[in-house]
Structure formats: structure tokens, C-alpha cells
Coordinates of C-alpha atoms and ligand atoms in Angstrom, one line a residue:
M1 CA 13.7 4.7 7.3
C2 CA 16.1 1.1 9.1
V3 CA 16.6 -1.0 6.6
P4 CA 16.1 -4.8 9.5
I5 CA 18.9 -7.5 9.1
T6 CA 17.9 -11.8 9.9
V7 CA 21.2 -12.1 10.6
H8 CA 22.5 -15.5 9.5
E9 CA 26.4 -14.9 9.6
A10 CA 28.2 -11.6 10.7
D11 CA 29.4 -11.1 7.1
S12 CA 27.1 -11.2 5.0
A13 CA 24.8 -9.3 7.6
L14 CA 27.4 -6.4 7.1
R15 CA 27.1 -6.3 3.7
L16 CA 23.2 -6.5 3.4
A17 CA 24.0 -3.6 6.0
Q18 CA 26.3 -1.8 3.2
R19 CA 24.1 -2.5 0.4
A20 CA 21.1 -0.1 2.7
K21 CA 23.5 2.5 3.2
D22 CA 24.2 2.7 -0.8
L23 CA 20.1 2.2 -0.9
G24 CA 19.8 5.7 0.5
A25 CA 18.8 4.0 4.3
D26 CA 19.2 5.8 7.4
L27 CA 19.9 3.5 10.1
V28 CA 19.8 -1.0 10.1
E29 CA 18.3 -3.4 12.2
F30 CA 20.6 -6.5 13.1
R31 CA 17.4 -9.3 13.7
L32 CA 20.2 -11.5 16.3
D33 CA 17.1 -13.9 17.1
E34 CA 17.9 -16.9 14.6
F35 CA 21.7 -16.4 15.0
F36 CA 22.0 -15.5 18.5
T37 CA 21.2 -19.5 20.3
G38 CA 21.9 -18.8 23.9
Q39 CA 24.0 -21.5 24.1
A40 CA 27.1 -21.4 27.2
A41 CA 30.2 -21.1 26.6
D42 CA 31.4 -24.2 27.8
E43 CA 28.4 -26.0 25.8
S44 CA 29.6 -24.3 23.1
G45 CA 33.4 -25.2 23.2
D46 CA 34.6 -21.7 23.6
G47 CA 36.3 -22.6 27.4
G48 CA 34.0 -20.4 29.7
G49 CA 34.4 -17.8 31.4
G50 CA 34.6 -15.1 28.3
D51 CA 32.5 -14.5 25.3
T52 CA 31.3 -17.2 23.3
R53 CA 32.1 -16.7 19.5
E54 CA 28.3 -15.9 18.4
V55 CA 28.7 -13.3 21.4
R56 CA 31.5 -11.5 19.8
E57 CA 31.0 -12.3 15.8
I58 CA 27.6 -10.0 17.4
V59 CA 29.8 -7.3 18.9
R60 CA 32.4 -7.3 15.1
L61 CA 29.1 -6.6 13.4
I62 CA 27.8 -3.9 15.4
S63 CA 31.1 -2.4 16.1
T64 CA 31.6 -2.6 12.2
S65 CA 28.6 -1.6 11.1
P66 CA 28.5 0.8 8.0
L67 CA 25.1 2.6 10.1
P68 CA 24.4 3.1 13.0
C69 CA 21.8 0.0 14.1
I70 CA 18.9 -1.0 16.6
A71 CA 20.5 -4.3 18.2
T72 CA 17.1 -7.5 18.6
C73 CA 16.8 -10.2 19.7
R74 CA 13.3 -10.7 19.5
P75 CA 11.9 -14.1 21.5
V76 CA 8.9 -16.1 19.9
S77 CA 6.7 -14.8 22.1
E78 CA 6.7 -12.0 20.4
G79 CA 7.4 -13.2 16.4
G80 CA 10.7 -13.4 16.9
A81 CA 12.5 -16.7 16.5
Y82 CA 14.6 -16.6 19.6
D83 CA 13.8 -19.7 21.9
G84 CA 17.0 -19.6 24.1
P85 CA 17.2 -19.7 27.9
E86 CA 16.1 -15.5 28.4
D87 CA 18.7 -15.4 30.6
A88 CA 21.0 -15.7 27.6
R89 CA 19.5 -13.3 26.1
I90 CA 19.4 -10.1 28.7
A91 CA 22.8 -11.1 29.2
L92 CA 23.7 -10.7 25.4
F93 CA 21.6 -7.0 26.2
E94 CA 23.8 -6.0 28.6
R95 CA 27.2 -6.9 27.1
L96 CA 26.2 -5.0 23.8
G97 CA 25.0 -1.7 25.7
T98 CA 28.8 -1.9 27.4
A99 CA 30.9 -3.0 24.4
F100 CA 33.9 -0.7 24.8
G101 CA 36.2 -3.5 24.7
R102 CA 38.8 -4.1 21.7
L103 CA 37.6 -6.1 19.1
E104 CA 40.3 -9.4 17.8
S105 CA 41.7 -6.9 14.5
G106 CA 42.0 -4.6 17.6
E107 CA 39.7 -2.3 16.7
Q108 CA 37.9 -0.4 19.2
E109 CA 34.1 -2.1 19.8
H110 CA 31.3 0.4 20.3
P111 CA 27.9 -0.3 21.3
P112 CA 24.2 -0.8 19.3
R113 CA 22.7 3.1 18.5
Y114 CA 19.7 1.6 19.9
L115 CA 18.1 -1.8 21.7
D116 CA 15.4 -2.7 21.2
V117 CA 13.7 -4.9 24.0
E118 CA 10.0 -6.2 24.4
Y119 CA 7.3 -4.1 27.2
A120 CA 7.0 -7.6 28.2
T121 CA 10.6 -8.8 29.0
Y122 CA 11.3 -5.3 30.3
A123 CA 8.1 -5.7 32.7
R124 CA 8.9 -8.8 33.8
S125 CA 10.4 -7.8 37.1
A126 CA 12.9 -5.8 38.5
N127 CA 16.3 -8.2 38.1
I128 CA 15.3 -7.4 33.9
R129 CA 14.8 -3.8 34.5
Q130 CA 18.0 -3.3 36.2
K131 CA 19.9 -4.9 34.0
I132 CA 18.4 -3.9 30.9
H133 CA 19.3 0.0 32.3
L134 CA 23.0 -0.5 33.1
A135 CA 23.0 -1.7 29.3
I136 CA 21.5 1.8 28.7
E137 CA 21.6 5.6 28.0
H138 CA 20.4 6.9 31.7
P139 CA 20.7 10.1 34.0
E140 CA 23.3 8.9 36.5
Q141 CA 25.4 7.0 33.6
L142 CA 28.1 9.0 32.0
R143 CA 30.1 7.7 28.7
A144 CA 31.2 8.8 25.0
L145 CA 28.5 6.4 23.4
Q146 CA 25.9 5.8 24.6
T147 CA 23.3 3.7 24.2
S148 CA 19.3 3.9 23.7
L149 CA 16.2 1.8 24.6
I150 CA 13.9 1.3 22.3
L151 CA 10.7 -0.5 24.4
S152 CA 8.8 -2.2 21.8
T153 CA 5.1 -4.6 21.8
H154 CA 3.8 -6.4 19.4
D155 CA 0.7 -8.3 18.0
F156 CA 0.4 -9.8 14.9
A157 CA -2.9 -11.1 15.9
G158 CA -4.6 -7.5 16.3
R159 CA -5.0 -4.6 17.9
P160 CA -3.7 -5.4 21.3
R161 CA -6.9 -4.8 24.0
D162 CA -5.4 -3.7 25.9
L163 CA -3.3 -1.2 24.2
T164 CA -4.2 1.8 26.3
R165 CA -3.2 0.6 29.6
R166 CA 0.1 -0.8 27.7
L167 CA 1.0 2.8 26.2
L168 CA 0.4 4.1 29.9
A169 CA 3.0 1.8 31.3
M170 CA 5.5 2.5 29.0
R171 CA 5.9 6.2 29.7
Q172 CA 6.5 5.1 32.6
T173 CA 10.4 4.0 32.1
P174 CA 13.5 5.5 30.4
A175 CA 12.8 4.0 27.1
K176 CA 13.7 6.7 24.4
V177 CA 11.3 5.4 22.1
L178 CA 8.6 3.8 22.1
K179 CA 7.5 1.1 19.4
V180 CA 4.0 -0.1 18.8
A181 CA 2.9 -2.4 15.7
Y182 CA 0.6 -4.4 15.5
L183 CA -1.6 -5.9 12.5
A184 CA -3.6 -4.1 11.1
R185 CA -8.1 -5.8 10.3
S186 CA -8.1 -2.7 8.3
L187 CA -7.3 1.0 7.0
R188 CA -9.8 1.8 9.4
D189 CA -6.9 0.4 12.4
N190 CA -4.1 2.7 10.9
L191 CA -6.3 6.3 12.1
E192 CA -5.5 5.8 15.8
L193 CA -2.0 4.7 15.2
F194 CA -1.8 8.5 14.1
D195 CA -3.8 9.8 17.0
L196 CA -1.2 8.0 19.1
L197 CA 1.6 9.9 17.4
A198 CA 0.7 13.2 17.7
Q199 CA 0.1 11.9 21.5
R200 CA 3.6 10.9 22.1
D201 CA 5.6 12.3 24.6
R202 CA 8.9 11.2 23.6
P203 CA 10.6 9.6 19.9
M204 CA 7.5 6.9 18.5
I205 CA 7.6 4.2 16.2
A206 CA 3.1 3.7 15.4
L207 CA 2.7 0.8 12.4
A208 CA 1.0 -1.2 11.9
M209 CA 1.4 -5.0 10.2
G210 CA -0.5 -6.8 7.3
E211 CA -1.6 -5.3 3.6
F212 CA -3.6 -2.9 5.3
G213 CA -1.0 -1.6 7.2
L214 CA 0.9 -0.2 4.8
M215 CA -0.3 3.5 4.5
S216 CA 0.7 3.5 8.5
R217 CA 4.4 2.7 7.2
I218 CA 4.6 5.0 4.8
L219 CA 2.8 8.3 6.1
A220 CA 4.9 7.9 9.0
P221 CA 6.6 11.6 8.5
K222 CA 3.7 13.2 8.0
F223 CA 2.2 11.8 11.3
G224 CA 6.1 12.9 13.4
G225 CA 6.7 8.7 13.5
F226 CA 10.3 8.2 14.4
L227 CA 10.9 5.7 11.6
T228 CA 9.7 3.4 9.3
F229 CA 11.2 0.0 8.5
A230 CA 11.5 -0.7 4.8
S231 CA 13.7 -3.6 3.4
I232 CA 16.0 -4.2 0.7
A233 CA 14.3 -6.6 -1.9
P234 CA 10.6 -8.8 -0.9
T235 CA 12.6 -11.2 -0.2
E236 CA 14.3 -10.1 3.2
T237 CA 10.5 -8.4 5.2
T238 CA 10.6 -8.7 9.0
A239 CA 7.1 -8.0 9.2
P240 CA 4.7 -8.9 6.8
G241 CA 3.6 -5.4 5.0
Q242 CA 6.7 -4.4 5.2
P243 CA 7.8 -2.1 1.6
T244 CA 10.8 -2.5 0.3
I245 CA 13.4 0.5 0.3
D246 CA 12.6 1.6 -3.7
D247 CA 9.8 1.7 -3.2
L248 CA 9.3 3.5 -0.6
L249 CA 11.8 6.3 -1.3
H250 CA 11.1 6.3 -4.8
L251 CA 7.1 4.9 -5.5
Y252 CA 5.6 6.6 -2.7
R253 CA 8.7 9.4 -2.4
F254 CA 9.0 9.6 1.3
R255 CA 11.3 11.7 1.9
A256 CA 8.7 13.7 0.6
I257 CA 5.9 13.3 3.1
R258 CA 5.5 16.1 5.8
P259 CA 3.5 17.0 8.1
S260 CA 1.3 18.7 5.0
T261 CA 1.5 16.2 3.1
A262 CA -2.3 15.8 0.8
V263 CA -3.3 11.9 0.1
Y264 CA -4.7 9.8 -2.5
G265 CA -5.3 6.7 -3.0
V266 CA -6.7 3.7 -5.2
V267 CA -10.1 2.5 -4.0
A268 CA -9.8 -1.4 -5.1
Y269 CA -10.0 -5.3 -3.7
P270 CA -7.7 -6.7 -4.3
V271 CA -5.0 -3.8 -5.0
A272 CA -1.9 -4.7 -4.9
H273 CA -1.2 -5.0 -9.1
S274 CA -2.8 -1.5 -9.5
L275 CA -0.7 0.9 -11.8
S276 CA -2.6 4.2 -10.4
P277 CA 0.3 4.9 -7.1
H278 CA 2.8 4.5 -9.9
I279 CA 1.3 7.2 -12.0
H280 CA 0.2 9.8 -10.2
N281 CA 2.7 9.4 -7.5
A282 CA 5.5 10.1 -10.8
A283 CA 2.5 13.2 -11.3
F284 CA 3.2 15.0 -7.9
E285 CA 6.9 14.4 -8.2
A286 CA 7.0 15.5 -11.4
M287 CA 4.6 18.8 -11.1
G288 CA 5.9 19.1 -7.2
I289 CA 3.0 19.0 -5.9
D290 CA 3.1 17.8 -2.1
A291 CA 1.0 14.3 -2.0
V292 CA 1.3 11.0 -2.2
Y293 CA -1.4 8.2 -3.7
L294 CA -1.2 5.3 -1.5
P295 CA -2.5 1.5 -2.8
L296 CA -6.3 1.5 -0.2
P297 CA -6.9 -1.4 -0.5
I298 CA -11.3 -2.8 1.4
P299 CA -11.5 -6.4 1.1
G300 CA -16.1 -7.5 1.6
G301 CA -17.6 -8.1 5.1
P302 CA -18.6 -11.8 6.0
A303 CA -20.0 -13.7 4.0
D304 CA -24.6 -11.8 4.5
P305 CA -26.6 -14.9 4.0
G306 CA -29.4 -12.1 3.0
A307 CA -27.5 -9.9 0.3
S308 CA -27.7 -9.3 -2.8
S309 CA -25.8 -10.3 -6.3
S310 CA -25.3 -6.6 -6.8
G311 CA -22.8 -7.0 -3.6
G312 CA -23.8 -6.8 -0.4
T313 CA -21.4 -8.5 1.1
W314 CA -18.7 -5.5 0.2
Y315 CA -21.3 -2.5 0.5
E316 CA -21.1 -1.8 4.9
P317 CA -17.3 -2.7 4.3
L318 CA -16.7 0.6 1.9
K319 CA -18.8 2.5 4.4
A320 CA -17.2 2.5 6.9
T321 CA -13.9 2.7 5.8
L322 CA -14.7 5.4 2.7
L323 CA -16.6 7.1 6.0
D324 CA -13.6 6.4 8.7
L325 CA -10.8 8.1 6.2
V326 CA -12.7 11.2 4.9
H327 CA -14.1 12.0 8.1
Y328 CA -10.3 11.4 9.9
A329 CA -9.2 15.4 9.0
P330 CA -5.6 15.2 9.9
L331 CA -4.8 12.8 6.9
H332 CA -5.6 15.5 4.6
L333 CA -6.9 13.0 1.9
A334 CA -7.7 15.0 -1.1
G335 CA -9.2 12.5 -3.6
L336 CA -9.9 8.5 -4.5
S337 CA -9.8 6.1 -7.6
V338 CA -12.1 4.1 -7.2
T339 CA -12.2 0.2 -8.5
I340 CA -13.6 -2.9 -8.3
P341 CA -14.7 -4.2 -7.3
H342 CA -16.6 -0.9 -5.0
K343 CA -17.8 1.5 -8.6
E344 CA -20.8 0.2 -8.2
N345 CA -21.4 1.3 -4.5
L346 CA -19.5 4.6 -4.7
V347 CA -22.9 5.1 -6.2
R348 CA -25.2 4.2 -4.0
L349 CA -22.7 5.3 -1.0
A350 CA -22.9 9.0 -2.6
L351 CA -26.5 8.7 -3.0
E352 CA -27.5 7.6 0.6
Q353 CA -24.3 10.5 2.2
G354 CA -26.3 13.4 -0.4
W355 CA -22.4 14.1 -2.2
D356 CA -22.5 15.0 -5.0
L357 CA -22.6 12.6 -7.9
D358 CA -21.7 13.8 -12.2
E359 CA -24.3 12.3 -14.3
V360 CA -22.9 9.7 -16.1
S361 CA -22.4 8.1 -12.9
R362 CA -26.1 8.1 -11.9
A363 CA -27.2 7.3 -15.2
I364 CA -24.8 4.3 -15.0
G365 CA -24.8 3.9 -11.4
A366 CA -20.8 3.3 -10.7
A367 CA -18.4 6.0 -10.6
N368 CA -14.6 5.8 -10.1
T369 CA -13.5 9.7 -8.6
V370 CA -13.7 11.0 -5.4
K371 CA -12.6 14.8 -5.0
I372 CA -13.4 15.3 -1.9
E373 CA -13.3 19.4 -0.4
R374 CA -12.0 20.8 3.1
D375 CA -13.2 23.5 5.4
A376 CA -9.4 25.4 6.9
A377 CA -10.9 22.2 10.0
G378 CA -10.1 20.4 7.6
M379 CA -13.2 18.6 7.7
P380 CA -14.7 18.2 4.6
A381 CA -16.5 20.4 2.5
R382 CA -18.0 19.1 -0.3
I383 CA -17.1 16.0 -1.9
A384 CA -18.0 14.9 -5.6
V385 CA -18.2 11.7 -7.1
S386 CA -17.8 11.0 -10.6
N387 CA -16.9 8.9 -13.2
T388 CA -14.0 9.0 -15.6
D389 CA -14.4 5.9 -17.9
A390 CA -17.1 7.3 -20.3
P391 CA -15.6 10.2 -21.2
A392 CA -12.0 8.5 -21.2
L393 CA -13.4 5.5 -23.7
V394 CA -15.0 8.2 -25.6
G395 CA -11.9 10.2 -26.3
A396 CA -9.6 7.4 -26.9
I397 CA -12.4 6.6 -30.0
R398 CA -13.0 9.9 -31.0
D399 CA -8.8 9.8 -31.3
T400 CA -8.5 7.4 -34.1
V401 CA -11.9 7.7 -35.0
G402 CA -12.9 11.5 -35.5
D403 CA -16.6 12.3 -34.8
L404 CA -18.4 9.8 -33.7
A405 CA -22.3 10.9 -34.6
G406 CA -24.3 8.2 -37.0
L407 CA -21.7 5.4 -36.2
D408 CA -22.3 1.3 -36.1
V409 CA -20.6 0.6 -32.7
A410 CA -20.9 -2.4 -30.6
V411 CA -20.1 -2.7 -27.0
Y412 CA -18.7 -5.9 -26.0
G413 CA -19.9 -6.4 -22.7
A414 CA -22.8 -5.0 -20.2
G415 CA -20.6 -5.0 -16.9
G416 CA -19.2 -1.1 -14.8
A417 CA -16.9 -1.3 -18.4
G418 CA -20.0 -1.9 -20.6
K419 CA -21.8 0.5 -19.2
A420 CA -20.1 3.4 -19.2
A421 CA -19.2 3.0 -22.6
A422 CA -22.9 3.1 -23.4
Y423 CA -23.6 5.2 -22.5
G424 CA -20.6 7.9 -23.2
L425 CA -21.0 6.6 -27.2
A426 CA -24.3 7.1 -27.1
R427 CA -24.6 11.0 -26.1
A428 CA -22.2 11.2 -28.6
G429 CA -24.3 10.0 -31.6
A430 CA -23.0 6.9 -31.8
C431 CA -25.6 3.8 -32.9
V432 CA -25.3 1.7 -30.0
T433 CA -25.7 -2.6 -30.1
V434 CA -24.5 -3.6 -26.2
Y435 CA -23.8 -7.7 -26.5
N436 CA -24.1 -10.1 -23.5
R437 CA -23.1 -14.0 -22.5
D438 CA -26.1 -13.3 -20.8
P439 CA -28.5 -11.3 -22.4
S440 CA -30.9 -10.1 -20.0
R441 CA -28.7 -7.9 -18.6
A442 CA -27.7 -5.8 -22.6
A443 CA -31.1 -5.9 -22.3
A444 CA -31.3 -4.8 -18.5
L445 CA -28.8 -1.9 -19.4
A446 CA -30.6 -0.9 -23.3
S447 CA -33.7 -0.4 -20.7
S448 CA -32.3 2.1 -17.8
L449 CA -30.5 4.3 -21.1
A450 CA -33.9 4.5 -22.9
G451 CA -34.6 5.9 -19.7
L452 CA -32.4 9.2 -20.3
G453 CA -33.6 9.4 -23.7
L454 CA -30.8 7.2 -25.0
E455 CA -31.5 4.4 -28.2
V456 CA -29.4 1.7 -27.7
R457 CA -30.0 -2.3 -29.0
A458 CA -29.6 -4.8 -27.2
A459 CA -28.3 -8.2 -28.6
D460 CA -26.6 -11.8 -27.4
A461 CA -23.2 -12.2 -27.6
A462 CA -24.1 -15.2 -29.5
S463 CA -25.5 -13.1 -32.4
F464 CA -22.3 -10.7 -33.0
P465 CA -21.8 -9.4 -35.2
A466 CA -25.5 -8.6 -35.9
S467 CA -24.8 -5.3 -38.1
A468 CA -21.6 -4.1 -40.4
H469 CA -19.9 -2.1 -37.1
A470 CA -17.6 0.8 -37.7
I471 CA -16.1 0.6 -34.3
A472 CA -15.8 -3.1 -31.3
I473 CA -15.1 -2.7 -27.9
N474 CA -14.4 -5.5 -25.5
A475 CA -15.3 -4.9 -22.0
T476 CA -15.2 -7.7 -20.9
P477 CA -12.1 -8.8 -19.1
V478 CA -11.5 -11.1 -21.5
G479 CA -8.0 -11.6 -22.7
M480 CA -6.8 -9.9 -19.4
N481 CA -4.1 -11.5 -17.4
G482 CA -5.1 -12.8 -14.6
G483 CA -8.7 -13.2 -15.7
P484 CA -10.4 -15.5 -16.3
N485 CA -9.5 -16.0 -20.3
P486 CA -6.1 -14.5 -20.8
D487 CA -5.4 -16.3 -24.0
S488 CA -9.0 -15.6 -25.4
S489 CA -10.9 -12.6 -28.1
P490 CA -14.1 -12.4 -26.8
F491 CA -15.5 -12.0 -30.4
D492 CA -13.8 -12.6 -34.3
P493 CA -12.4 -9.1 -35.2
A494 CA -12.0 -10.9 -38.3
T495 CA -16.3 -11.1 -39.7
L496 CA -15.9 -7.2 -38.9
P497 CA -16.3 -5.2 -42.3
V498 CA -11.7 -4.6 -43.2
S499 CA -12.4 -0.3 -42.2
A500 CA -12.9 -1.0 -38.6
C501 CA -12.2 -0.8 -36.2
V502 CA -11.4 -2.5 -32.1
A503 CA -11.3 -0.5 -28.5
E504 CA -10.0 -2.8 -25.7
T505 CA -10.4 -2.1 -21.9
V506 CA -8.3 -4.2 -21.0
Y507 CA -4.4 -2.3 -20.8
A508 CA -2.4 -6.1 -19.7
P509 CA -1.4 -6.7 -21.3
V510 CA -1.1 -4.0 -24.0
R511 CA -1.8 -6.5 -27.0
T512 CA -4.6 -8.6 -26.3
P513 CA -5.1 -11.1 -28.4
L514 CA -8.0 -9.8 -29.7
L515 CA -5.9 -6.8 -30.3
R516 CA -3.3 -8.9 -32.3
A517 CA -6.1 -11.0 -34.3
A518 CA -7.5 -7.5 -35.5
E519 CA -4.2 -6.0 -36.3
K520 CA -3.8 -9.4 -38.5
A521 CA -7.3 -8.8 -40.1
G522 CA -5.8 -4.7 -41.0
L523 CA -8.5 -3.5 -39.4
R524 CA -7.4 -0.5 -36.9
T525 CA -7.0 -1.2 -33.2
I526 CA -7.1 1.4 -30.0
D527 CA -6.0 -0.2 -26.9
G528 CA -6.8 -0.4 -23.2
V529 CA -4.0 1.4 -21.8
S530 CA -5.1 4.5 -23.9
M531 CA -8.1 4.6 -22.6
F532 CA -6.2 3.7 -19.6
V533 CA -4.1 6.8 -19.7
R534 CA -7.3 9.4 -19.9
Q535 CA -9.6 8.4 -17.3
A536 CA -6.8 8.3 -15.4
A537 CA -5.2 11.8 -16.3
L538 CA -9.4 13.0 -15.6
Q539 CA -9.0 12.4 -12.5
F540 CA -6.3 13.7 -11.9
T541 CA -7.4 16.9 -13.0
N542 CA -10.3 16.6 -11.5
W543 CA -8.1 16.6 -7.1
T544 CA -5.3 19.5 -8.8
G545 CA -7.6 21.3 -11.2
R546 CA -4.2 21.5 -13.3
P547 CA -3.4 19.0 -17.1
A548 CA -2.6 15.6 -16.5
P549 CA 0.8 14.5 -17.9
A550 CA -0.4 12.5 -19.5
A551 CA 2.9 11.7 -21.9
L552 CA 4.1 10.6 -18.4
F553 CA 1.2 8.2 -17.0
E554 CA 1.6 6.1 -20.6
R555 CA 5.3 5.7 -20.6
I556 CA 5.1 3.9 -17.0
V557 CA 2.0 2.1 -18.1
R558 CA 3.6 1.2 -21.0
E559 CA 6.0 -0.7 -20.0
A560 CA 5.0 -1.8 -16.8
A561 CA 2.2 -3.9 -18.4
G562 CA 3.5 -5.1 -21.2
Ligands
LIG601 P1 -17.4 -6.4 -14.7 O1 -18.4 -5.5 -14.3 O2 -17.6 -7.5 -13.4 O3 -17.9 -7.0 -16.1 C1 -17.4 -7.8 -16.9 C2 -18.7 -8.0 -18.3 O4 -17.4 -8.8 -19.2 C3 -20.6 -8.9 -18.4 O5 -20.3 -8.1 -18.8 C4 -19.7 -10.0 -18.3 O6 -20.9 -11.3 -19.1 C5 -18.3 -10.4 -19.5 N1 -17.7 -11.7 -18.9 C6 -17.3 -11.7 -18.1 N2 -16.2 -12.8 -18.6 C7 -16.4 -13.3 -19.6 C8 -16.5 -14.5 -20.8 N3 -15.9 -15.0 -20.5 N4 -16.9 -14.6 -21.6 C9 -18.0 -13.6 -22.6 N5 -18.2 -11.9 -21.2 C10 -17.2 -12.2 -20.5 O7 -15.8 -6.4 -15.4 P2 -16.0 -4.0 -16.0 O8 -16.0 -2.9 -14.8 O9 -17.0 -3.9 -16.6 O10 -14.7 -4.5 -16.5 C11 -14.5 -5.1 -17.7 C12 -13.0 -4.8 -18.1 O11 -12.5 -3.6 -18.6 C13 -11.8 -5.4 -17.0 O12 -10.5 -5.6 -18.1 C14 -11.4 -3.6 -16.9 O13 -10.1 -4.1 -16.8 C15 -11.6 -3.2 -18.0 N6 -11.7 -1.5 -17.3 C16 -10.3 -1.2 -17.7 C17 -10.6 0.2 -17.7 C18 -9.4 1.3 -18.3 O14 -9.6 2.3 -18.0 N7 -8.8 0.6 -19.6 C19 -11.3 1.3 -17.3 C20 -13.0 0.0 -16.5 C21 -12.4 -1.0 -17.1 P3 -22.3 -11.4 -17.8 O15 -23.0 -10.6 -17.5 O16 -22.8 -12.1 -19.0 O17 -21.7 -11.6 -16.7

């Protein structure tokens, strides 16, 4: 793992390099392009002839680095900051590769372990190639400390159209390491990079940038990538989508990832704030399971004028991405959590593909779990789609209230969570009333459940409470951090009997305005963490066949949700 450090000044860069070492990095990359201006010695007042102050500082930085380093001075044309004269940049490379003198302090100078030069620069002229060859390790050169060439190519707009041609040309060079980095425009763009790693003829770095590229960075050891980059802090990244060392080592357990590691993940959009990677990765670690759990962002497609309100623009990207990931055998994708906005389209996809679909998902038209079993060749042999929200909610309420048969229950909300709640509670024998601000959605839910032989009443949210409910459940995002009404309660719990119990599906914050008001009114409460932990635990067991460490899940979620 390599930590890129943007050099503004040698001493602060050395402090950051020491910090990177302390945090567990193997290598640092000194990004010199913000520091090096390429100013000639006579212009900089250094008297001409010898090194400029800038060059002396760079040589000192590299010579005294606490970790082996890559020296990079990226020009603007490849996404860097260097816009000085090109001959000065090439002269810097020559100087660094042949740094064998003594520093002013008397210490021995030494060259960087790697020099990163862009393929476009290297290919530009025989003269440049000759100078770079002077600075790097090659068959005719004999010296104790050697600098290896990393030949790199970057595209910040997407996969380069001539990628294959570029790579073939890069393979004709004496570079020790080849590096390809491009902006991923979808999760699917990672897969080609994994193929490139599989076909490598020498050590290779193949990374996708941006929010869709995280997978390539975390899974580099699975596919034999030479290294991955990680930042000391979110503010210190040098490329979009770079994870922090802390996340890479502790959240994603980078050191434990190997070719056999199974991959799980949460499909959502947005996904960055999901707690699921925290709990499932911690469980894999605690139970010694060779697996990693990733955030898998899948956004909607371009607006389609004919799209229905049920999420037409979300379906095609979900379908295309999931089918590619599922059928890419080397990924060993074994299971998925699926959440907003894809739960309904997952059911559509399962029906279309003939995947197994459990009764709850069929009944409510929304699912949140995928399990993929593979044959000896790694291809999917059975894909099972299920819904753990309904059993999780019913289980969490049963834990507090006991048997639900005959109890009068209000479900407030008729979206995905409301449907799961109404179905699960009606199946458990409760007398359910679904309230919704758009009463037609509540009526539609009641009529679809009637088709399954489940009797559920529908009501306008304005009429809450229509009876003396024993339990009332919030299945709307009202009260959720970052939601439409974070400071509001969906209904007034003081209108319920004092013996009633109020349950939340919202879990961030843990104590929502509704729960606080219910406690004030002296009612029993069940927070949304109980449901979240249970639905995740059911997923974990579904995938692994083992009981989930629910107490660990609960501790992590409560700490994070606040
Ligand atoms: P959804 O499908 O979008 O449905 C949202 C529901 O909330 C709809 O019934 C909607 O009414 C209603 N609603 C939205 N804004 C409202 C407002 N300002 N006032 C009154 N009603 C409002 O969402 P979902 O998937 O069901 O999720 C609902 C909540 O459950 C979210 O906070 C989610 O995080 C939570 N959840 C938690 C878990 C867990 O494990 N704890 C699992 C699943 C979901 P209309 O139909 O009138 O628009």
C-alpha cells in the first residue's frame, strides 16, 4: 500500500511520510509537481551550475524518506500540477535517478525506489527516452541502489479508447511496472482492469478513479495488483475515490484480501454513508471468514421520457451492472444487500431472470438480499433473492411485545418499509391499519395483500389514530438525519393509549423525535437499530449459513448512528 504525499515543502512531506509509515504504509509517493517549478538555477538566484534549491530539497526529501518512495512530477496534461519547462522536468528525473553524492548534512544521497513517468512523455522522443533510461535500472547499468521505472497512463474522463494499443506499446518498454488509471463511469469499468491484471506480463497497477472505482482499489490484492494508493486523511487524497489508510486497513481489511476472497456488497445510491460495510466486514473478521464487503454504487440512467414513476430510469443500470458483476467469475461475488432505490427493481430483475424469489419479496414487490451460489467453474449455479426487512421488523417487535396475534397495529407509511411491515405483521396475525399521506397507496397495498388472503385496512394519514392501537410503527423517513423532515414526528404518540408501543424504522439518529415524544408520553419504544441489526443478521446468515454476531452489529451501529 502506497501513500501519495503532495509535496509543498520537504520537512512537512517528511513528517507525512513518517505518519504514513506509522499507519502501516509500505511505500510513499512524493508528488513533486506542486513544489517543483522547473526554474533554472540562475533565475532562482542559486548562482547557476549546480542544483537549484528546489532540486536540493527534493534530493534531501527522497534521501531521508522513512519509507521507500516513488518520485512523481505529473504535468497538467496528465492531471498533475506541473506546468514548467519540460526539459527541466526530465533533467530532474535524470538527477534523481543518479543521486549518489552527499547531502549538505554529509549524509549519502540516494535515488528513489521508483520513478513514475507518463507513457505519453516517454513515447514523445528518443532523446527523452535516452535520458530516462540513464536514470533507471536497466540491463547495462550496474549500481547498488537502483531506481525502477513505473510507466503510467491516466484518463480523468473515462476508459481511454486506445487503451489496448497503449498497453501493447507500454509492454515494449523496459519499465519494471506498468500503471493504468482511468475514471470509472460505472462499477462495470472495474472488471476490465481486473482482466488487465490477470493478463499482466510484469508487475502492474490498474486502478479506477472516482466513486465507482473504489472496488478496484480495495480488491487490488485479489487480482494481483502491484499496489494500491491510500491517503492519510480524506483531505489528503491525490486522485478522486482514493480511500484512507484507515478505511483500507481496518474497514476493508486490505491485508487479508487474497485471490480466494469472496466479495459481498451493498447496492444503493447514494451508498457512501451506509453502515453495512462496517458491520459485515467486522463480522467476517470476527468469524475468520475469507470475504470482504464493499459499497456498490449504482445510480440511475439518463432520464427516459417514457419511464414510469416506479423507477424506470433505475432499472436498466441496475440490470446491466448486476448481471455483469454476477457473471464475472473471477470476482467471486457471493451476496448482496440491496437498498434504496433498487429494492423494487431487484424483484423485477429476479422475475425476468428466473432467479429464486422468496414469498415476502413476491408479496410486497421489494427485496433486499441476493445470495449467489457458484459451480466449480465459478459461474452462478443458483441465485436467490429474498427480503429480510419483514422478518426483521416482526422479530424486533416480538422481542418487546411478545405474541402479535390479534393485536391492533398501525403502520404509518406505505413505501418499501411500510409494505414489509404490513405484510409481516398481518402474517403474524396482527390486525393492521396502514396510514399514508397519499391514501391511494395505502389502499393499493391493502388490496394487494387481500390477494394473498391477508386482511389489512387502509387509512388517510390525517385520520391517525383511527383506533386504540397497541403498536404504531413509523415507516416513513420523517425524523431521519438528512431526510425531508429530520426534526419532525410523523404522528403524535400522545394520541395513543398509554399501554401502546411505538416502533421506528429510522435508525439514524437512534433516538428520533418520534421516540423522544413517545418516551415523554410514557410509552414503550423500539428503535430502528433493532430492525436494522436484525435484517443485516438475517442476510449474514443467509449468505454464510452461520449465526451473525448480532451484538457486534448492534454496538457498531449504535456507535455510528449516534
Ligand atoms: P419509501 O419506499 O420511499 O416510502 C416512503 C414512505 O414515507 C411513503 O409511504 C411516503 O408517503 C412516506 N413519506 C415520505 N415523506 C413523508 C412525509 N414528509 N410525511 C409523511 N409521509 C411521508 O421509503 P422506505 O424504503 O419505505 O423507507 C422508509 C424509512 O424506513 C426510511 O427512513 C428507511 O431508512 C427506513 N428503513 C429502515 C430499515 C431498517 O432496517 N431499520 C429498513 C428499511 C427501511 P407517500 O406515499 O405519500 O409519498
